[in-house]
PDB file of C-alpha atoms in Angstrom:
ATOM      1  CA  ASN A 541      12.015   8.362 -16.409  1.00 51.00           C
ATOM      2  CA  ALA A 542       9.058   6.380 -15.145  1.00 69.00           C
ATOM      3  CA  GLY A 543       8.664   5.760 -11.456  1.00 88.00           C
ATOM      4  CA  VAL A 544       6.978   2.784  -9.858  1.00 93.00           C
ATOM      5  CA  MET A 545       3.889   1.860 -11.860  1.00 95.00           C
ATOM      6  CA  GLN A 546       0.972   0.016 -10.359  1.00 96.00           C
ATOM      7  CA  ASN A 547      -2.168  -1.248 -12.019  1.00 96.00           C
ATOM      8  CA  PRO A 548      -5.014  -1.280 -11.860  1.00 97.00           C
ATOM      9  CA  ARG A 549      -5.619   1.888  -9.836  1.00 95.00           C
ATOM     10  CA  HIS A 550      -8.956   0.550  -8.685  1.00 96.00           C
ATOM     11  CA  LEU A 551     -10.075  -3.065  -8.502  1.00 98.00           C
ATOM     12  CA  VAL A 552     -13.488  -4.306  -7.460  1.00 98.00           C
ATOM     13  CA  ARG A 553     -14.030  -7.956  -6.635  1.00 97.00           C
ATOM     14  CA  ARG A 554     -16.844  -9.996  -5.134  1.00 97.00           C
ATOM     15  CA  ARG A 555     -16.197 -12.163  -2.107  1.00 97.00           C
ATOM     16  CA  GLY A 556     -14.555 -15.410  -3.124  1.00 97.00           C
ATOM     17  CA  GLN A 557     -12.972 -14.071  -6.319  1.00 98.00           C
ATOM     18  CA  GLU A 558      -9.267 -13.630  -6.960  1.00 98.00           C
ATOM     19  CA  ALA A 559      -7.472 -10.292  -7.072  1.00 98.00           C
ATOM     20  CA  ARG A 560      -4.228  -9.723  -8.969  1.00 98.00           C
ATOM     21  CA  LEU A 561      -2.287  -6.536  -8.379  1.00 98.00           C
ATOM     22  CA  ARG A 562       0.673  -5.601 -10.553  1.00 98.00           C
ATOM     23  CA  CYS A 563       3.745  -3.520  -9.827  1.00 97.00           C
ATOM     24  CA  SER A 564       6.424  -2.500 -12.303  1.00 96.00           C
ATOM     25  CA  PRO A 565       9.483  -1.150 -10.458  1.00 93.00           C
ATOM     26  CA  VAL A 566      11.616   1.760 -11.508  1.00 90.00           C
ATOM     27  CA  LYS A 567      13.701   0.708 -14.501  1.00 88.00           C
ATOM     28  CA  GLY A 568      16.848  -1.005 -13.290  1.00 84.00           C
ATOM     29  CA  HIS A 569      15.478  -1.745  -9.820  1.00 86.00           C
ATOM     30  CA  SER A 570      15.591  -5.407  -8.840  1.00 85.00           C
ATOM     31  CA  HIS A 571      13.928  -5.196  -5.404  1.00 87.00           C
ATOM     32  CA  VAL A 572      10.217  -4.755  -4.787  1.00 91.00           C
ATOM     33  CA  TYR A 573       8.292  -4.152  -1.562  1.00 92.00           C
ATOM     34  CA  TRP A 574       4.537  -4.471  -1.075  1.00 95.00           C
ATOM     35  CA  TYR A 575       2.602  -2.608   1.618  1.00 96.00           C
ATOM     36  CA  ARG A 576      -1.030  -2.575   2.663  1.00 96.00           C
ATOM     37  CA  GLN A 577      -2.930   0.403   4.022  1.00 95.00           C
ATOM     38  CA  LEU A 578      -6.176  -0.282   5.818  1.00 91.00           C
ATOM     39  CA  PRO A 579      -8.603   2.635   6.220  1.00 84.00           C
ATOM     40  CA  GLU A 580      -7.434   5.284   8.715  1.00 80.00           C
ATOM     41  CA  GLU A 581      -4.062   3.562   9.211  1.00 84.00           C
ATOM     42  CA  GLY A 582      -0.481   3.836   8.042  1.00 87.00           C
ATOM     43  CA  LEU A 583       1.177   1.476   5.607  1.00 92.00           C
ATOM     44  CA  LYS A 584       2.156  -1.979   6.842  1.00 94.00           C
ATOM     45  CA  PHE A 585       4.899  -4.042   5.241  1.00 92.00           C
ATOM     46  CA  MET A 586       3.770  -7.254   3.579  1.00 95.00           C
ATOM     47  CA  VAL A 587       6.537  -8.775   1.474  1.00 94.00           C
ATOM     48  CA  TYR A 588       9.967  -8.030   0.022  1.00 90.00           C
ATOM     49  CA  LEU A 589      11.051  -9.673  -3.227  1.00 91.00           C
ATOM     50  CA  GLN A 590      14.078  -9.823  -5.441  1.00 88.00           C
ATOM     51  CA  LYS A 591      13.890 -11.083  -8.993  1.00 88.00           C
ATOM     52  CA  GLU A 592      12.650 -14.698  -8.724  1.00 89.00           C
ATOM     53  CA  ASN A 593      13.104 -14.762  -4.940  1.00 91.00           C
ATOM     54  CA  ILE A 594      11.035 -13.933  -1.886  1.00 92.00           C
ATOM     55  CA  ILE A 595      13.375 -12.384   0.659  1.00 88.00           C
ATOM     56  CA  ASP A 596      10.978 -11.565   3.490  1.00 89.00           C
ATOM     57  CA  GLU A 597       7.269 -12.388   3.641  1.00 92.00           C
ATOM     58  CA  SER A 598       6.860 -11.895   7.374  1.00 90.00           C
ATOM     59  CA  GLY A 599       4.116  -9.293   6.938  1.00 92.00           C
ATOM     60  CA  MET A 600       1.973 -11.311   4.567  1.00 94.00           C
ATOM     61  CA  PRO A 601      -0.986 -13.401   5.786  1.00 94.00           C
ATOM     62  CA  LYS A 602      -0.159 -17.088   5.627  1.00 90.00           C
ATOM     63  CA  GLU A 603      -3.267 -18.032   3.692  1.00 95.00           C
ATOM     64  CA  ARG A 604      -4.750 -16.733   0.430  1.00 97.00           C
ATOM     65  CA  PHE A 605      -1.926 -14.225  -0.210  1.00 98.00           C
ATOM     66  CA  SER A 606       1.042 -14.826  -2.467  1.00 97.00           C
ATOM     67  CA  ALA A 607       3.562 -12.688  -4.295  1.00 97.00           C
ATOM     68  CA  GLU A 608       6.025 -13.176  -7.093  1.00 96.00           C
ATOM     69  CA  PHE A 609       8.570 -11.149  -9.010  1.00 95.00           C
ATOM     70  CA  PRO A 610       9.511 -13.085 -12.141  1.00 93.00           C
ATOM     71  CA  LYS A 611      12.656 -12.599 -14.174  1.00 90.00           C
ATOM     72  CA  GLU A 612      10.604 -10.819 -16.807  1.00 90.00           C
ATOM     73  CA  GLY A 613       7.553  -8.713 -16.167  1.00 92.00           C
ATOM     74  CA  PRO A 614       6.003  -6.998 -13.167  1.00 95.00           C
ATOM     75  CA  SER A 615       5.698  -8.177  -9.606  1.00 97.00           C
ATOM     76  CA  ILE A 616       2.307  -9.683  -8.825  1.00 98.00           C
ATOM     77  CA  LEU A 617       0.465  -9.687  -5.520  1.00 98.00           C
ATOM     78  CA  ARG A 618      -2.253 -12.306  -5.634  1.00 98.00           C
ATOM     79  CA  ILE A 619      -5.137 -12.620  -3.208  1.00 98.00           C
ATOM     80  CA  GLN A 620      -7.286 -15.703  -3.533  1.00 98.00           C
ATOM     81  CA  GLN A 621     -10.870 -16.036  -2.293  1.00 98.00           C
ATOM     82  CA  VAL A 622     -11.051 -12.404  -1.244  1.00 97.00           C
ATOM     83  CA  VAL A 623     -13.011 -11.352   1.840  1.00 97.00           C
ATOM     84  CA  ARG A 624     -14.336  -7.950   2.908  1.00 95.00           C
ATOM     85  CA  GLY A 625     -11.368  -7.453   5.213  1.00 94.00           C
ATOM     86  CA  ASP A 626      -9.029  -7.448   2.215  1.00 96.00           C
ATOM     87  CA  SER A 627     -10.442  -4.066   1.165  1.00 96.00           C
ATOM     88  CA  ALA A 628      -7.485  -1.708   1.384  1.00 96.00           C
ATOM     89  CA  ALA A 629      -4.985   0.266  -0.626  1.00 96.00           C
ATOM     90  CA  TYR A 630      -1.983  -1.782  -1.714  1.00 97.00           C
ATOM     91  CA  PHE A 631       1.235   0.087  -2.417  1.00 96.00           C
ATOM     92  CA  CYS A 632       4.460  -1.004  -4.039  1.00 94.00           C
ATOM     93  CA  ALA A 633       7.957   0.467  -3.717  1.00 91.00           C
ATOM     94  CA  SER A 634      11.232  -0.510  -5.376  1.00 88.00           C
ATOM     95  CA  SER A 635      14.954  -0.125  -4.822  1.00 83.00           C
ATOM     96  CA  PRO A 636      18.074  -0.859  -6.895  1.00 79.00           C
ATOM     97  CA  ARG A 637      19.671  -3.143  -4.327  1.00 70.00           C
ATOM     98  CA  ASP A 638      19.512  -4.089  -0.693  1.00 59.00           C
ATOM     99  CA  THR A 639      22.735  -2.540   0.492  1.00 59.00           C
ATOM    100  CA  GLY A 640      23.102   0.594   2.559  1.00 62.00           C
ATOM    101  CA  GLY A 641      23.031   4.160   1.408  1.00 63.00           C
ATOM    102  CA  LEU A 642      20.063   6.456   1.275  1.00 60.00           C
ATOM    103  CA  ARG A 643      19.519   6.090  -2.462  1.00 59.00           C
ATOM    104  CA  ASN A 644      19.193   2.323  -2.141  1.00 62.00           C
ATOM    105  CA  GLN A 645      16.274   2.543   0.226  1.00 66.00           C
ATOM    106  CA  PRO A 646      12.796   1.794  -1.191  1.00 63.00           C
ATOM    107  CA  GLN A 647      11.432   5.234  -0.624  1.00 74.00           C
ATOM    108  CA  HIS A 648       9.376   5.967  -3.743  1.00 79.00           C
ATOM    109  CA  PHE A 649       5.936   4.460  -4.071  1.00 89.00           C
ATOM    110  CA  GLY A 650       3.571   3.754  -6.889  1.00 92.00           C
ATOM    111  CA  ASP A 651       0.143   5.349  -6.809  1.00 93.00           C
ATOM    112  CA  GLY A 652      -1.349   2.226  -5.239  1.00 95.00           C
ATOM    113  CA  THR A 653      -4.216  -0.096  -6.066  1.00 97.00           C
ATOM    114  CA  ARG A 654      -7.456   0.441  -4.213  1.00 96.00           C
ATOM    115  CA  LEU A 655      -9.100  -2.934  -3.744  1.00 97.00           C
ATOM    116  CA  SER A 656     -12.789  -2.981  -2.901  1.00 97.00           C
ATOM    117  CA  ILE A 657     -14.600  -6.174  -2.015  1.00 96.00           C
ATOM    118  CA  LEU A 658     -18.344  -6.286  -2.548  1.00 93.00           C
TER     119      LEU A 658
ATOM    120  CA  ALA B 769      11.429  -4.352  17.256  1.00 74.00           C
ATOM    121  CA  GLN B 770      11.508  -0.913  15.749  1.00 84.00           C
ATOM    122  CA  THR B 771       8.476   1.291  16.262  1.00 91.00           C
ATOM    123  CA  VAL B 772       7.399   4.721  15.048  1.00 95.00           C
ATOM    124  CA  THR B 773       5.009   6.866  17.063  1.00 96.00           C
ATOM    125  CA  GLN B 774       3.097   9.919  15.929  1.00 97.00           C
ATOM    126  CA  SER B 775       1.318  11.276  18.981  1.00 96.00           C
ATOM    127  CA  GLN B 776      -0.815  13.872  17.201  1.00 96.00           C
ATOM    128  CA  PRO B 777      -3.743  12.298  15.320  1.00 95.00           C
ATOM    129  CA  GLU B 778      -4.823  15.728  14.044  1.00 97.00           C
ATOM    130  CA  MET B 779      -3.268  19.161  13.756  1.00 97.00           C
ATOM    131  CA  SER B 780      -4.527  22.468  12.405  1.00 97.00           C
ATOM    132  CA  VAL B 781      -2.636  25.514  11.144  1.00 97.00           C
ATOM    133  CA  GLN B 782      -3.577  28.886   9.754  1.00 97.00           C
ATOM    134  CA  GLU B 783      -2.517  29.580   6.191  1.00 97.00           C
ATOM    135  CA  ALA B 784       0.958  31.204   6.072  1.00 97.00           C
ATOM    136  CA  GLU B 785       1.747  30.104   9.622  1.00 97.00           C
ATOM    137  CA  THR B 786       4.209  27.440  10.801  1.00 98.00           C
ATOM    138  CA  VAL B 787       3.313  24.029  12.173  1.00 98.00           C
ATOM    139  CA  THR B 788       5.409  21.218  13.654  1.00 98.00           C
ATOM    140  CA  LEU B 789       4.430  17.562  13.464  1.00 98.00           C
ATOM    141  CA  SER B 790       5.958  15.193  16.013  1.00 98.00           C
ATOM    142  CA  CYS B 791       7.493  11.777  15.479  1.00 98.00           C
ATOM    143  CA  THR B 792       9.444   9.545  17.819  1.00 98.00           C
ATOM    144  CA  TYR B 793      10.916   6.145  17.099  1.00 97.00           C
ATOM    145  CA  ASP B 794      12.554   3.292  18.890  1.00 95.00           C
ATOM    146  CA  THR B 795      15.516   1.372  17.554  1.00 91.00           C
ATOM    147  CA  SER B 796      18.736  -0.248  18.685  1.00 88.00           C
ATOM    148  CA  GLU B 797      20.437   0.394  15.341  1.00 86.00           C
ATOM    149  CA  SER B 798      22.925   3.210  14.934  1.00 85.00           C
ATOM    150  CA  ASP B 799      22.581   3.546  11.165  1.00 84.00           C
ATOM    151  CA  TYR B 800      19.130   4.152   9.762  1.00 89.00           C
ATOM    152  CA  TYR B 801      17.012   6.485   7.672  1.00 89.00           C
ATOM    153  CA  LEU B 802      13.945   8.536   8.468  1.00 93.00           C
ATOM    154  CA  PHE B 803      11.301   9.891   6.123  1.00 93.00           C
ATOM    155  CA  TRP B 804       8.221  12.051   6.098  1.00 96.00           C
ATOM    156  CA  TYR B 805       5.505  11.255   3.595  1.00 94.00           C
ATOM    157  CA  LYS B 806       2.475  13.266   2.602  1.00 95.00           C
ATOM    158  CA  GLN B 807      -0.747  11.525   1.592  1.00 93.00           C
ATOM    159  CA  PRO B 808      -3.325  13.909   0.104  1.00 92.00           C
ATOM    160  CA  PRO B 809      -6.952  12.881  -0.528  1.00 88.00           C
ATOM    161  CA  SER B 810      -5.802  11.329  -3.821  1.00 86.00           C
ATOM    162  CA  ARG B 811      -4.095   8.737  -1.574  1.00 85.00           C
ATOM    163  CA  GLN B 812      -0.734   8.935  -3.310  1.00 88.00           C
ATOM    164  CA  MET B 813       2.328   8.577  -1.053  1.00 90.00           C
ATOM    165  CA  ILE B 814       4.563  11.560  -1.707  1.00 91.00           C
ATOM    166  CA  LEU B 815       8.046  11.699  -0.225  1.00 90.00           C
ATOM    167  CA  VAL B 816       8.475  15.064   1.507  1.00 94.00           C
ATOM    168  CA  ILE B 817      11.874  14.870   3.164  1.00 93.00           C
ATOM    169  CA  ARG B 818      14.432  12.333   4.321  1.00 91.00           C
ATOM    170  CA  GLN B 819      17.254  12.164   6.860  1.00 92.00           C
ATOM    171  CA  GLU B 820      20.259   9.919   7.302  1.00 89.00           C
ATOM    172  CA  ALA B 821      20.917   9.115  10.955  1.00 90.00           C
ATOM    173  CA  TYR B 822      24.654   9.629  10.767  1.00 87.00           C
ATOM    174  CA  LYS B 823      24.236  13.174   9.424  1.00 86.00           C
ATOM    175  CA  GLN B 824      23.866  15.678  12.223  1.00 83.00           C
ATOM    176  CA  GLN B 825      22.675  18.454   9.937  1.00 90.00           C
ATOM    177  CA  ASN B 826      18.897  18.672   9.728  1.00 93.00           C
ATOM    178  CA  ALA B 827      17.454  18.069   6.256  1.00 92.00           C
ATOM    179  CA  THR B 828      15.620  20.910   4.503  1.00 92.00           C
ATOM    180  CA  GLU B 829      13.446  20.924   1.385  1.00 92.00           C
ATOM    181  CA  ASN B 830      12.065  24.387   0.590  1.00 95.00           C
ATOM    182  CA  ARG B 831       9.340  25.088   3.205  1.00 97.00           C
ATOM    183  CA  PHE B 832       9.855  21.709   4.892  1.00 97.00           C
ATOM    184  CA  SER B 833      12.535  21.059   7.473  1.00 97.00           C
ATOM    185  CA  VAL B 834      13.161  18.525  10.187  1.00 97.00           C
ATOM    186  CA  ASN B 835      14.445  18.679  13.737  1.00 96.00           C
ATOM    187  CA  PHE B 836      16.380  15.446  14.130  1.00 96.00           C
ATOM    188  CA  GLN B 837      17.391  14.657  17.710  1.00 95.00           C
ATOM    189  CA  LYS B 838      19.183  11.316  17.536  1.00 94.00           C
ATOM    190  CA  ALA B 839      19.734  10.884  21.269  1.00 94.00           C
ATOM    191  CA  ALA B 840      16.068  11.570  21.958  1.00 95.00           C
ATOM    192  CA  LYS B 841      14.990   9.492  18.924  1.00 96.00           C
ATOM    193  CA  SER B 842      12.863  12.351  17.734  1.00 97.00           C
ATOM    194  CA  PHE B 843      12.231  13.435  14.123  1.00 97.00           C
ATOM    195  CA  SER B 844       9.759  16.302  13.884  1.00 98.00           C
ATOM    196  CA  LEU B 845       8.628  17.986  10.665  1.00 98.00           C
ATOM    197  CA  LYS B 846       8.276  21.746  10.435  1.00 98.00           C
ATOM    198  CA  ILE B 847       6.177  23.260   7.674  1.00 98.00           C
ATOM    199  CA  SER B 848       6.736  26.986   7.208  1.00 97.00           C
ATOM    200  CA  ASP B 849       4.418  29.388   5.389  1.00 97.00           C
ATOM    201  CA  SER B 850       1.676  26.754   5.313  1.00 97.00           C
ATOM    202  CA  GLN B 851      -0.391  26.569   2.146  1.00 97.00           C
ATOM    203  CA  LEU B 852      -3.840  25.127   1.497  1.00 96.00           C
ATOM    204  CA  GLY B 853      -2.216  22.405  -0.583  1.00 95.00           C
ATOM    205  CA  ASP B 854      -0.316  21.184   2.471  1.00 97.00           C
ATOM    206  CA  ALA B 855      -3.539  19.754   3.925  1.00 97.00           C
ATOM    207  CA  ALA B 856      -3.044  15.984   4.011  1.00 97.00           C
ATOM    208  CA  MET B 857      -2.127  13.014   6.154  1.00 96.00           C
ATOM    209  CA  TYR B 858       1.534  13.026   7.104  1.00 97.00           C
ATOM    210  CA  PHE B 859       3.363   9.815   7.892  1.00 96.00           C
ATOM    211  CA  CYS B 860       6.716   9.424   9.567  1.00 97.00           C
ATOM    212  CA  ALA B 861       8.696   6.328   8.527  1.00 94.00           C
ATOM    213  CA  TYR B 862      11.865   4.522   9.558  1.00 93.00           C
ATOM    214  CA  THR B 863      14.090   2.000   7.837  1.00 88.00           C
ATOM    215  CA  SER B 864      17.468   0.458   8.412  1.00 84.00           C
ATOM    216  CA  PRO B 865      19.665  -1.532   6.031  1.00 74.00           C
ATOM    217  CA  TYR B 866      20.506  -3.826   8.925  1.00 70.00           C
ATOM    218  CA  GLY B 867      18.677  -6.118  11.252  1.00 61.00           C
ATOM    219  CA  GLY B 868      15.278  -7.617  10.703  1.00 56.00           C
ATOM    220  CA  SER B 869      13.723  -4.706   8.874  1.00 58.00           C
ATOM    221  CA  GLN B 870      16.408  -4.531   6.162  1.00 65.00           C
ATOM    222  CA  GLY B 871      15.010  -1.810   3.983  1.00 66.00           C
ATOM    223  CA  ASN B 872      11.382  -2.290   5.006  1.00 83.00           C
ATOM    224  CA  LEU B 873       9.731   0.973   5.923  1.00 88.00           C
ATOM    225  CA  ILE B 874       8.018   1.121   9.310  1.00 91.00           C
ATOM    226  CA  PHE B 875       5.312   3.769   9.451  1.00 93.00           C
ATOM    227  CA  GLY B 876       3.641   5.742  12.187  1.00 95.00           C
ATOM    228  CA  LYS B 877      -0.141   6.007  12.252  1.00 93.00           C
ATOM    229  CA  GLY B 878      -0.146   9.449  10.736  1.00 95.00           C
ATOM    230  CA  THR B 879      -1.155  13.010  11.564  1.00 97.00           C
ATOM    231  CA  LYS B 880      -4.004  14.653   9.705  1.00 96.00           C
ATOM    232  CA  LEU B 881      -3.090  18.265   8.964  1.00 98.00           C
ATOM    233  CA  SER B 882      -5.779  20.837   8.207  1.00 97.00           C
ATOM    234  CA  VAL B 883      -4.913  24.265   6.827  1.00 97.00           C
ATOM    235  CA  LYS B 884      -7.353  27.106   7.541  1.00 96.00           C
ATOM    236  CA  PRO B 885      -7.646  29.935   5.000  1.00 94.00           C
TER     237      PRO B 885
END
């Protein structure tokens, strides 16, 4: 019974390169949430996706960042032309649906991807 | 907009003693959920305990319990019989299935808990 799986665990990129972070939700979950944690801070919401749809991207920077959750395969968070300020831990959570009820809340996280920019 | 405030950046407790971590939140919703997460040095986010706002009974998970005061919008975490492995950052989080946040977790800034042997 696998939980949320994220890879890679650690990713090192040079300034100007692209970073791709992957998140496989809990089996059967169709909603994915991405969060970013800067050093010494709590997690901040970035984007909420359903299969093939972006529901809420209000927390995602307008430039260089994009996210997708295709019909098949994991959700991808893509950061183009990375800068030092993108260094952070990126976490993913999933939920079975977006209705009420405690069990439908995206409360279980993957282990995160630690992105370091040289 | 909903906010979560943790007013204690750092706390310390003696092994086997009890410690309480504070959390307050602001919301206009009546139905919502509250969580406490533990983040050890490995940086994983581990769910410790959760509370549904419409349930008056305080949630309990082994040595962890909460004091949920809905009218005061307070959600404190009590750790009893503290163990060395409890040392970590603790984050309080809020979400509601309604309104703008719709399932998005809103986190406090965290409290760093140290456990002295």
